[in-house]
PDB file of C-alpha atoms and ligand atoms in Angstrom:
ATOM      1  CA  UNK A   1      19.454  56.404 -40.909  1.00  0.00           C
ATOM      2  CA  UNK A   2      17.834  53.745 -43.094  1.00  0.00           C
ATOM      3  CA  UNK A   3      14.055  53.826 -43.196  1.00  0.00           C
ATOM      4  CA  UNK A   4      11.204  52.137 -45.034  1.00  0.00           C
ATOM      5  CA  UNK A   5       7.683  53.359 -45.728  1.00  0.00           C
ATOM      6  CA  UNK A   6       5.098  50.823 -44.603  1.00  0.00           C
ATOM      7  CA  UNK A   7       1.382  50.809 -45.441  1.00  0.00           C
ATOM      8  CA  UNK A   8      -1.101  48.302 -44.054  1.00  0.00           C
ATOM      9  CA  UNK A   9      -3.589  47.822 -46.899  1.00  0.00           C
ATOM     10  CA  UNK A  10      -7.412  47.907 -46.647  1.00  0.00           C
ATOM     11  CA  UNK A  11      -7.921  44.132 -46.335  1.00  0.00           C
ATOM     12  CA  UNK A  12      -5.767  44.050 -43.182  1.00  0.00           C
ATOM     13  CA  UNK A  13      -6.178  47.589 -41.848  1.00  0.00           C
ATOM     14  CA  UNK A  14      -8.351  46.624 -38.872  1.00  0.00           C
ATOM     15  CA  UNK A  15      -5.422  44.589 -37.560  1.00  0.00           C
ATOM     16  CA  UNK A  16      -2.751  47.177 -38.424  1.00  0.00           C
ATOM     17  CA  UNK A  17      -1.421  47.706 -34.899  1.00  0.00           C
ATOM     18  CA  UNK A  18      -1.034  43.982 -34.307  1.00  0.00           C
ATOM     19  CA  UNK A  19       0.583  43.381 -37.675  1.00  0.00           C
ATOM     20  CA  UNK A  20       3.101  46.155 -37.170  1.00  0.00           C
ATOM     21  CA  UNK A  21       4.246  44.599 -33.886  1.00  0.00           C
ATOM     22  CA  UNK A  22       5.317  41.535 -35.859  1.00  0.00           C
ATOM     23  CA  UNK A  23       7.891  43.516 -37.853  1.00  0.00           C
ATOM     24  CA  UNK A  24      11.579  43.220 -36.867  1.00  0.00           C
ATOM     25  CA  UNK A  25      12.241  46.951 -36.521  1.00  0.00           C
ATOM     26  CA  UNK A  26      11.493  50.127 -34.637  1.00  0.00           C
ATOM     27  CA  UNK A  27       8.386  51.810 -35.982  1.00  0.00           C
ATOM     28  CA  UNK A  28       7.086  55.368 -36.037  1.00  0.00           C
ATOM     29  CA  UNK A  29       3.296  55.546 -36.351  1.00  0.00           C
ATOM     30  CA  UNK A  30       2.364  58.201 -38.901  1.00  0.00           C
ATOM     31  CA  UNK A  31      -1.383  57.778 -39.477  1.00  0.00           C
ATOM     32  CA  UNK A  32      -3.786  55.017 -38.463  1.00  0.00           C
ATOM     33  CA  UNK A  33      -6.928  53.920 -40.353  1.00  0.00           C
ATOM     34  CA  UNK A  34      -7.072  56.790 -42.829  1.00  0.00           C
ATOM     35  CA  UNK A  35      -8.932  56.967 -46.117  1.00  0.00           C
ATOM     36  CA  UNK A  36      -6.984  58.402 -49.055  1.00  0.00           C
ATOM     37  CA  UNK A  37      -8.422  59.038 -52.522  1.00  0.00           C
ATOM     38  CA  UNK A  38      -7.473  57.345 -55.787  1.00  0.00           C
ATOM     39  CA  UNK A  39      -5.423  60.425 -56.822  1.00  0.00           C
ATOM     40  CA  UNK A  40      -3.122  59.846 -53.863  1.00  0.00           C
ATOM     41  CA  UNK A  41      -2.520  56.213 -54.823  1.00  0.00           C
ATOM     42  CA  UNK A  42      -1.954  57.223 -58.454  1.00  0.00           C
ATOM     43  CA  UNK A  43       1.053  59.211 -57.248  1.00  0.00           C
ATOM     44  CA  UNK A  44       2.192  56.667 -54.691  1.00  0.00           C
ATOM     45  CA  UNK A  45       2.165  53.835 -57.263  1.00  0.00           C
ATOM     46  CA  UNK A  46       3.162  55.940 -60.295  1.00  0.00           C
ATOM     47  CA  UNK A  47       6.010  53.513 -61.025  1.00  0.00           C
ATOM     48  CA  UNK A  48       3.332  50.936 -61.976  1.00  0.00           C
ATOM     49  CA  UNK A  49       1.324  53.247 -64.255  1.00  0.00           C
ATOM     50  CA  UNK A  50       0.339  51.423 -67.451  1.00  0.00           C
ATOM     51  CA  UNK A  51       0.746  47.925 -65.979  1.00  0.00           C
ATOM     52  CA  UNK A  52      -2.182  45.488 -66.205  1.00  0.00           C
ATOM     53  CA  UNK A  53      -2.843  45.551 -62.461  1.00  0.00           C
ATOM     54  CA  UNK A  54      -2.530  49.340 -61.932  1.00  0.00           C
ATOM     55  CA  UNK A  55      -6.245  50.279 -62.055  1.00  0.00           C
ATOM     56  CA  UNK A  56      -7.244  47.349 -59.838  1.00  0.00           C
ATOM     57  CA  UNK A  57      -4.536  48.327 -57.363  1.00  0.00           C
ATOM     58  CA  UNK A  58      -5.756  51.952 -57.236  1.00  0.00           C
ATOM     59  CA  UNK A  59      -9.386  50.819 -56.787  1.00  0.00           C
ATOM     60  CA  UNK A  60      -8.367  48.548 -53.941  1.00  0.00           C
ATOM     61  CA  UNK A  61      -6.125  51.032 -52.115  1.00  0.00           C
ATOM     62  CA  UNK A  62      -8.845  53.700 -52.218  1.00  0.00           C
ATOM     63  CA  UNK A  63     -11.635  51.258 -51.258  1.00  0.00           C
ATOM     64  CA  UNK A  64     -11.005  51.447 -47.513  1.00  0.00           C
ATOM     65  CA  UNK A  65      -8.685  52.599 -44.773  1.00  0.00           C
ATOM     66  CA  UNK A  66      -4.920  52.225 -44.695  1.00  0.00           C
ATOM     67  CA  UNK A  67      -2.379  52.733 -41.900  1.00  0.00           C
ATOM     68  CA  UNK A  68       0.998  54.376 -42.444  1.00  0.00           C
ATOM     69  CA  UNK A  69       4.263  53.765 -40.603  1.00  0.00           C
ATOM     70  CA  UNK A  70       7.972  54.429 -40.954  1.00  0.00           C
ATOM     71  CA  UNK A  71      10.228  51.514 -40.015  1.00  0.00           C
ATOM     72  CA  UNK A  72      13.805  52.480 -39.239  1.00  0.00           C
ATOM     73  CA  UNK A  73      17.200  51.099 -38.250  1.00  0.00           C
ATOM     74  CA  UNK A  74      20.174  49.312 -39.818  1.00  0.00           C
ATOM     75  CA  UNK A  75      19.243  47.164 -42.799  1.00  0.00           C
ATOM     76  CA  UNK A  76      15.549  47.808 -42.234  1.00  0.00           C
ATOM     77  CA  UNK A  77      14.521  47.672 -45.909  1.00  0.00           C
ATOM     78  CA  UNK A  78      15.742  44.091 -46.413  1.00  0.00           C
ATOM     79  CA  UNK A  79      14.635  42.919 -42.965  1.00  0.00           C
ATOM     80  CA  UNK A  80      11.081  44.177 -43.439  1.00  0.00           C
ATOM     81  CA  UNK A  81      10.815  42.887 -47.034  1.00  0.00           C
ATOM     82  CA  UNK A  82      11.801  39.438 -45.729  1.00  0.00           C
ATOM     83  CA  UNK A  83       9.252  39.630 -42.918  1.00  0.00           C
ATOM     84  CA  UNK A  84       6.380  40.638 -45.230  1.00  0.00           C
ATOM     85  CA  UNK A  85       7.065  37.880 -47.787  1.00  0.00           C
ATOM     86  CA  UNK A  86       6.525  37.563 -51.533  1.00  0.00           C
ATOM     87  CA  UNK A  87       4.096  39.855 -53.392  1.00  0.00           C
ATOM     88  CA  UNK A  88       1.775  36.901 -54.065  1.00  0.00           C
ATOM     89  CA  UNK A  89       0.579  35.604 -50.657  1.00  0.00           C
ATOM     90  CA  UNK A  90       0.176  32.081 -52.049  1.00  0.00           C
ATOM     91  CA  UNK A  91       3.934  32.100 -52.740  1.00  0.00           C
ATOM     92  CA  UNK A  92       4.967  33.860 -49.527  1.00  0.00           C
ATOM     93  CA  UNK A  93       6.930  31.859 -46.965  1.00  0.00           C
ATOM     94  CA  UNK A  94       4.797  30.529 -44.098  1.00  0.00           C
ATOM     95  CA  UNK A  95       4.823  32.885 -41.136  1.00  0.00           C
ATOM     96  CA  UNK A  96       5.334  36.027 -43.210  1.00  0.00           C
ATOM     97  CA  UNK A  97       2.798  38.859 -42.981  1.00  0.00           C
ATOM     98  CA  UNK A  98       1.482  38.309 -46.504  1.00  0.00           C
ATOM     99  CA  UNK A  99       1.168  34.538 -45.998  1.00  0.00           C
ATOM    100  CA  UNK A 100      -0.840  35.169 -42.821  1.00  0.00           C
ATOM    101  CA  UNK A 101      -2.945  38.203 -43.743  1.00  0.00           C
ATOM    102  CA  UNK A 102      -2.950  38.386 -47.562  1.00  0.00           C
ATOM    103  CA  UNK A 103      -5.967  37.301 -49.609  1.00  0.00           C
ATOM    104  CA  UNK A 104      -4.662  37.706 -53.152  1.00  0.00           C
ATOM    105  CA  UNK A 105      -1.842  39.387 -55.057  1.00  0.00           C
ATOM    106  CA  UNK A 106      -3.793  42.680 -54.993  1.00  0.00           C
ATOM    107  CA  UNK A 107      -5.101  42.278 -51.431  1.00  0.00           C
ATOM    108  CA  UNK A 108      -1.721  41.309 -50.032  1.00  0.00           C
ATOM    109  CA  UNK A 109      -2.074  43.081 -46.666  1.00  0.00           C
ATOM    110  CA  UNK A 110       1.000  45.290 -46.588  1.00  0.00           C
ATOM    111  CA  UNK A 111       3.389  47.489 -48.535  1.00  0.00           C
ATOM    112  CA  UNK A 112       7.022  48.137 -47.643  1.00  0.00           C
ATOM    113  CA  UNK A 113       9.667  49.979 -49.701  1.00  0.00           C
ATOM    114  CA  UNK A 114      12.020  47.834 -51.765  1.00  0.00           C
ATOM    115  CA  UNK A 115      15.010  50.230 -51.964  1.00  0.00           C
ATOM    116  CA  UNK A 116      16.333  53.458 -50.420  1.00  0.00           C
ATOM    117  CA  UNK A 117      15.198  55.468 -53.460  1.00  0.00           C
ATOM    118  CA  UNK A 118      11.660  53.982 -53.255  1.00  0.00           C
ATOM    119  CA  UNK A 119      11.629  54.683 -49.521  1.00  0.00           C
ATOM    120  CA  UNK A 120      12.552  58.310 -50.168  1.00  0.00           C
ATOM    121  CA  UNK A 121       9.903  58.718 -52.871  1.00  0.00           C
ATOM    122  CA  UNK A 122       7.166  56.957 -50.861  1.00  0.00           C
ATOM    123  CA  UNK A 123       7.907  58.853 -47.666  1.00  0.00           C
ATOM    124  CA  UNK A 124       7.820  62.162 -49.566  1.00  0.00           C
ATOM    125  CA  UNK A 125       4.553  61.348 -51.344  1.00  0.00           C
ATOM    126  CA  UNK A 126       3.084  59.758 -48.205  1.00  0.00           C
ATOM    127  CA  UNK A 127       3.784  62.660 -45.872  1.00  0.00           C
ATOM    128  CA  UNK A 128       2.682  65.231 -48.452  1.00  0.00           C
ATOM    129  CA  UNK A 129      -0.611  63.385 -49.035  1.00  0.00           C
ATOM    130  CA  UNK A 130      -1.292  62.882 -45.332  1.00  0.00           C
ATOM    131  CA  UNK A 131      -0.743  66.612 -44.813  1.00  0.00           C
ATOM    132  CA  UNK A 132      -2.865  67.538 -47.835  1.00  0.00           C
ATOM    133  CA  UNK A 133      -5.809  65.383 -46.715  1.00  0.00           C
ATOM    134  CA  UNK A 134      -5.607  66.569 -43.111  1.00  0.00           C
ATOM    135  CA  UNK A 135      -4.324  63.426 -41.382  1.00  0.00           C
ATOM    136  CA  UNK A 136      -1.164  65.058 -40.045  1.00  0.00           C
ATOM    137  CA  UNK A 137      -0.601  68.709 -39.232  1.00  0.00           C
ATOM    138  CA  UNK A 138       2.201  70.910 -40.524  1.00  0.00           C
ATOM    139  CA  UNK A 139       4.201  70.573 -37.275  1.00  0.00           C
ATOM    140  CA  UNK A 140       4.203  66.772 -37.501  1.00  0.00           C
ATOM    141  CA  UNK A 141       4.965  66.902 -41.247  1.00  0.00           C
ATOM    142  CA  UNK A 142       8.011  69.114 -40.619  1.00  0.00           C
ATOM    143  CA  UNK A 143       9.156  66.970 -37.687  1.00  0.00           C
ATOM    144  CA  UNK A 144       9.038  63.728 -39.727  1.00  0.00           C
ATOM    145  CA  UNK A 145      10.538  65.391 -42.805  1.00  0.00           C
ATOM    146  CA  UNK A 146      13.422  66.720 -40.730  1.00  0.00           C
ATOM    147  CA  UNK A 147      13.986  63.435 -38.911  1.00  0.00           C
ATOM    148  CA  UNK A 148      13.932  61.075 -41.899  1.00  0.00           C
ATOM    149  CA  UNK A 149      14.500  63.186 -44.999  1.00  0.00           C
ATOM    150  CA  UNK A 150      16.902  65.692 -43.430  1.00  0.00           C
ATOM    151  CA  UNK A 151      17.428  68.655 -45.711  1.00  0.00           C
ATOM    152  CA  UNK A 152      16.244  66.765 -48.792  1.00  0.00           C
ATOM    153  CA  UNK A 153      13.553  68.304 -50.944  1.00  0.00           C
ATOM    154  CA  UNK A 154      10.112  66.681 -50.592  1.00  0.00           C
ATOM    155  CA  UNK A 155       8.566  65.384 -53.820  1.00  0.00           C
ATOM    156  CA  UNK A 156       5.031  66.598 -54.294  1.00  0.00           C
ATOM    157  CA  UNK A 157       2.135  64.214 -54.852  1.00  0.00           C
TER     158      UNK A 157
HETATM  159  P1  GDP B 201       5.595  44.716 -53.791  1.00  0.00           P
HETATM  160  O1  GDP B 201       6.831  45.580 -53.753  1.00  0.00           O
HETATM  161  O2  GDP B 201       5.857  43.299 -53.325  1.00  0.00           O
HETATM  162  O3  GDP B 201       4.409  45.322 -53.101  1.00  0.00           O
HETATM  163  O4  GDP B 201       5.199  44.540 -55.323  1.00  0.00           O
HETATM  164  P2  GDP B 201       5.235  45.600 -56.532  1.00  0.00           P
HETATM  165  O5  GDP B 201       5.904  46.880 -56.134  1.00  0.00           O
HETATM  166  O6  GDP B 201       5.752  44.865 -57.730  1.00  0.00           O
HETATM  167  O7  GDP B 201       3.694  45.883 -56.818  1.00  0.00           O
HETATM  168  C1  GDP B 201       2.937  46.762 -56.022  1.00  0.00           C
HETATM  169  C2  GDP B 201       1.627  46.092 -55.696  1.00  0.00           C
HETATM  170  O8  GDP B 201       0.902  45.889 -56.906  1.00  0.00           O
HETATM  171  C3  GDP B 201       1.750  44.702 -55.079  1.00  0.00           C
HETATM  172  O9  GDP B 201       1.917  44.717 -53.673  1.00  0.00           O
HETATM  173  C4  GDP B 201       0.450  44.061 -55.479  1.00  0.00           C
HETATM  174  O10 GDP B 201      -0.608  44.428 -54.595  1.00  0.00           O
HETATM  175  C5  GDP B 201       0.202  44.660 -56.834  1.00  0.00           C
HETATM  176  N1  GDP B 201       0.726  43.774 -57.893  1.00  0.00           N
HETATM  177  C6  GDP B 201       1.995  43.603 -58.289  1.00  0.00           C
HETATM  178  N2  GDP B 201       2.114  42.699 -59.297  1.00  0.00           N
HETATM  179  C7  GDP B 201       0.848  42.304 -59.541  1.00  0.00           C
HETATM  180  C8  GDP B 201       0.273  41.370 -60.483  1.00  0.00           C
HETATM  181  O11 GDP B 201       0.977  40.737 -61.265  1.00  0.00           O
HETATM  182  N3  GDP B 201      -1.078  41.227 -60.432  1.00  0.00           N
HETATM  183  C9  GDP B 201      -1.867  41.904 -59.552  1.00  0.00           C
HETATM  184  N4  GDP B 201      -3.197  41.714 -59.578  1.00  0.00           N
HETATM  185  N5  GDP B 201      -1.360  42.784 -58.672  1.00  0.00           N
HETATM  186  C10 GDP B 201      -0.027  42.975 -58.651  1.00  0.00           C
END
């Protein structure tokens, strides 16, 4: 089953439940309003390591709470990417989540996976981190791992 890892970012976290209802997919709530340290975001965003905006992105993501969800269903990755809009909220189509709730390219309200391989990596790192920092228990971790990752090996943060 196709899935996407969704994070409501600190600038929009207070409205996470409302924002998630605007997405065109079924959603599994994983963790609401949780604070994760910079080290977690270093792993989550490792693909951007070395880029000019990396440090600012890590500072921002660890500056407040975030909410974590798994969207699932046919074609969910593309559908959700369309609904959240362009990375830069000032360029996002009117009505998209980033156009409505984003403040800047860093504070752009929401993250959603851009490919099946990113979704797999982000779900693995996300679940592992949420377990490590005590926001989900081992039973829930195993249940979500089984349901979305099947027998696949989980990447460690
Ligand atoms: P996304 O898939 O649309 O979230 O964009 P990327 O995967 O390319 O980047 C991850 C996140 O890094 C984005 O959501 C932005 O918050 C931030 N980001 C990306 N590109 C830039 C940039 O050029 N400048 C700044 N300040 N932040 C950026």
